[in-house]
Amino acid sequence: MIPDLKSLWTFGLVFACHVLVISAGDSVPVLLWGGDGETSPPEPVNPLYKTSRVDFEKILNRKLGKSLPPLLVFVRDSFCNEDITQNKENLKKIKNAGTIYLPAVESPMSVFESLSSYNLTMDDDLESVADNQLALVQATDLDTVPEIYSSMRESSPNLIAALTGRSCIYSRSERVRRAAAENETSLFFNSSSGEVLFYASQKPFIKMADDKDFVQLTKLSEASYADRKNRTTILGLIFTTPDGSKLTFKFNFTLIYGYYRLINLEYSTTSDVNHTGEILLTSRDRISVPRNFSYHCSQKTIFRNGSIILNFTDLQIQLDARGSFGDTYNCIGFTSIPIWTGIFVTAILALIMIWGLTMIMDIRTMDRFDDPKGKTITISALE
């Protein structure tokens, strides 16, 4: 069975994005329909490849047959698959069993114009097309194509029509492959030995005692760390503000029973006119991480002391790394809710089984039986 126009349009639109690449220049789509509907269909055409001029000539001759029916060709100066996509709803009005859709044909107009057995006519006001006549109609508006074809078919039932163009001119957007730009807002520190790693997805925000809004510290001027007897590690970050002053943050970690714990965070600034020295900032979250794990517990880590607030986003720290972060410790206990649920259900089933076994063990058998050769057991009414 020959597929109808709707199925051909659906098939063509599925490969539209692939066809657009090959439909530039003199390769244009061709829609061929009409006739008595009894002609055998051509061989299947792969929509991903361009149909050559010779192959299209064979397809057209097979469609026309030996009877040389009237041929009506709608021509556009520029015709691409985008035009078909944009006008698919209107072109669906064309229904014919012998419809052929070729998404990319090499110079189809040269094939139509070289039909020696046809008389070429170029008139936009034709009322009918006779046999052995080829009529070229300028299709400035695709909405009128179904109407013109319907009116022509009334006088010529075996009319064959085609819709194509002389070229395909469109601006194709090129995909440029570029290297990913570095994220200048992130904060990352890696010691020379690769042992201490510090990361935050954004530079820290700080709110001073006299400020109303948070200010982002964008310039990290110095970062260092010191390891004291493998027990205490001090990580220092020095930021430079726009006014030239320096803000120093010292993270004091101590190894206790296999856990690195942040004891305190010392904050100081060179612009402190009162010379109050270092200020200890504390966090509500307990920053503690097992050895060989990286700390990454919350999206925002806040340190404060009165009106001074320091905010880190996606903070991740590891003090015994080997050049890269290890497994993350997200402050989730090893006994999670599903584990507790399994233990609870197992305990209930165990209690039911123990109760059942106890009931079975408490069953007692008879210890007295009736002897058929001896005296029968008689139970009086008083007993």
Phi, psi and omega in degrees: 000134181283130182293149180277177185293325183296317179293324178294320178296318180298317179295321181291323182287334178298324181260021185299315183295330178282326184286332183300329183290325185263000185260024179269164176073230183269007176266116185230156176286154178226130174244119186236125182210176178100194183091189182277355177078006182254357179289146180288142182289154178285174177297148179301139181250130178287119183290349180274354182239157182275135177277124182287168181295321180293316180295321179292326178296322177292318179297318181293317179295325178291325178291319182286323182074198182264351182279347180053064180288167177298142185234123180243122183242120174270122187241139172235146179296319177233121184219120182229172178293337175298324179295322178292319180296318182289334183245025184295325181295320180286321181287345176293344179292341178279113181238122179202143184287337184258031184288137177235130178239119178243115187286336182211110181237138181276113176049064181291330182294327178294331177288316179297316184287344180265009177289102185289335182278357181248148175268120185279131178228133178238096182210124181278350183249032179291144175256337179203162179232128181270171176297153182060023181239133177248117182249125176257121182241130179285117183261082178287330180233119181290343179293335182272352183298311179299324181291315180296319180295319181296317179292323178290326183289337178297323179269339180227090184297331181266026182293136175249131183238155179217147177233122182202190180212171180274332179200170176237112181238116177205157179270116182262130180283128180268140177267118182258128179268120182236154176288143181293132180287145180292143180278101184285345182274345182280162180235125182216133177230130177229120180294163181299327179274352182075014184274322182252124179235137180222129183218144171214138183293340176224154173297149186293153175251139181228144176236114182281176184295324184261002182265151177263332183240163177282146177239132180273131178272102189265343186245107175268111185270333183202144176216135182206168176212158179223135181249121183250104175056030175060018179243319181241130179238128180247119178254121183248134177234127181241121179250147177252126180274165180300332180275003176096352179281161182242137177248127183245132178236128179239118178265118181257108179255142178230136179272115182230116177051045176081007179239135170273122182239136177279109181288311179199168176237118181264132181238135177210159180218147178281348180265013181284106184288335181273351178053052180281353179079208184278141180245133180273124176254137182237160180238147177292330179280140177275108182273102181213137184217139177293162177296147181066015174239158175252140181279126177200081191256326186218159181290323180234129177245120187245130173245140182211157171208097184068240181268359177269122184231131177240129187235125174247142180251129180053053182288133177220127184225141171215131185257353178229043182283167177237054179093343179209160181295140175272203178298141183274143175253108187260025177059035177247128182296158180290335177263095184273179181297316177299324179294316177298322178297316178296320178296319181296314180295319179297321179296319179296315179297323179294319178296320179296318180293319179296318178297319179294318178296324178296319178295321180293320181291340182272358179285129182248137178272168179289140178250358178230133181231152179281130179267120183291337180269343182263192180287137180290152178281126181244129179243118182283168181289334180290327181286000000 
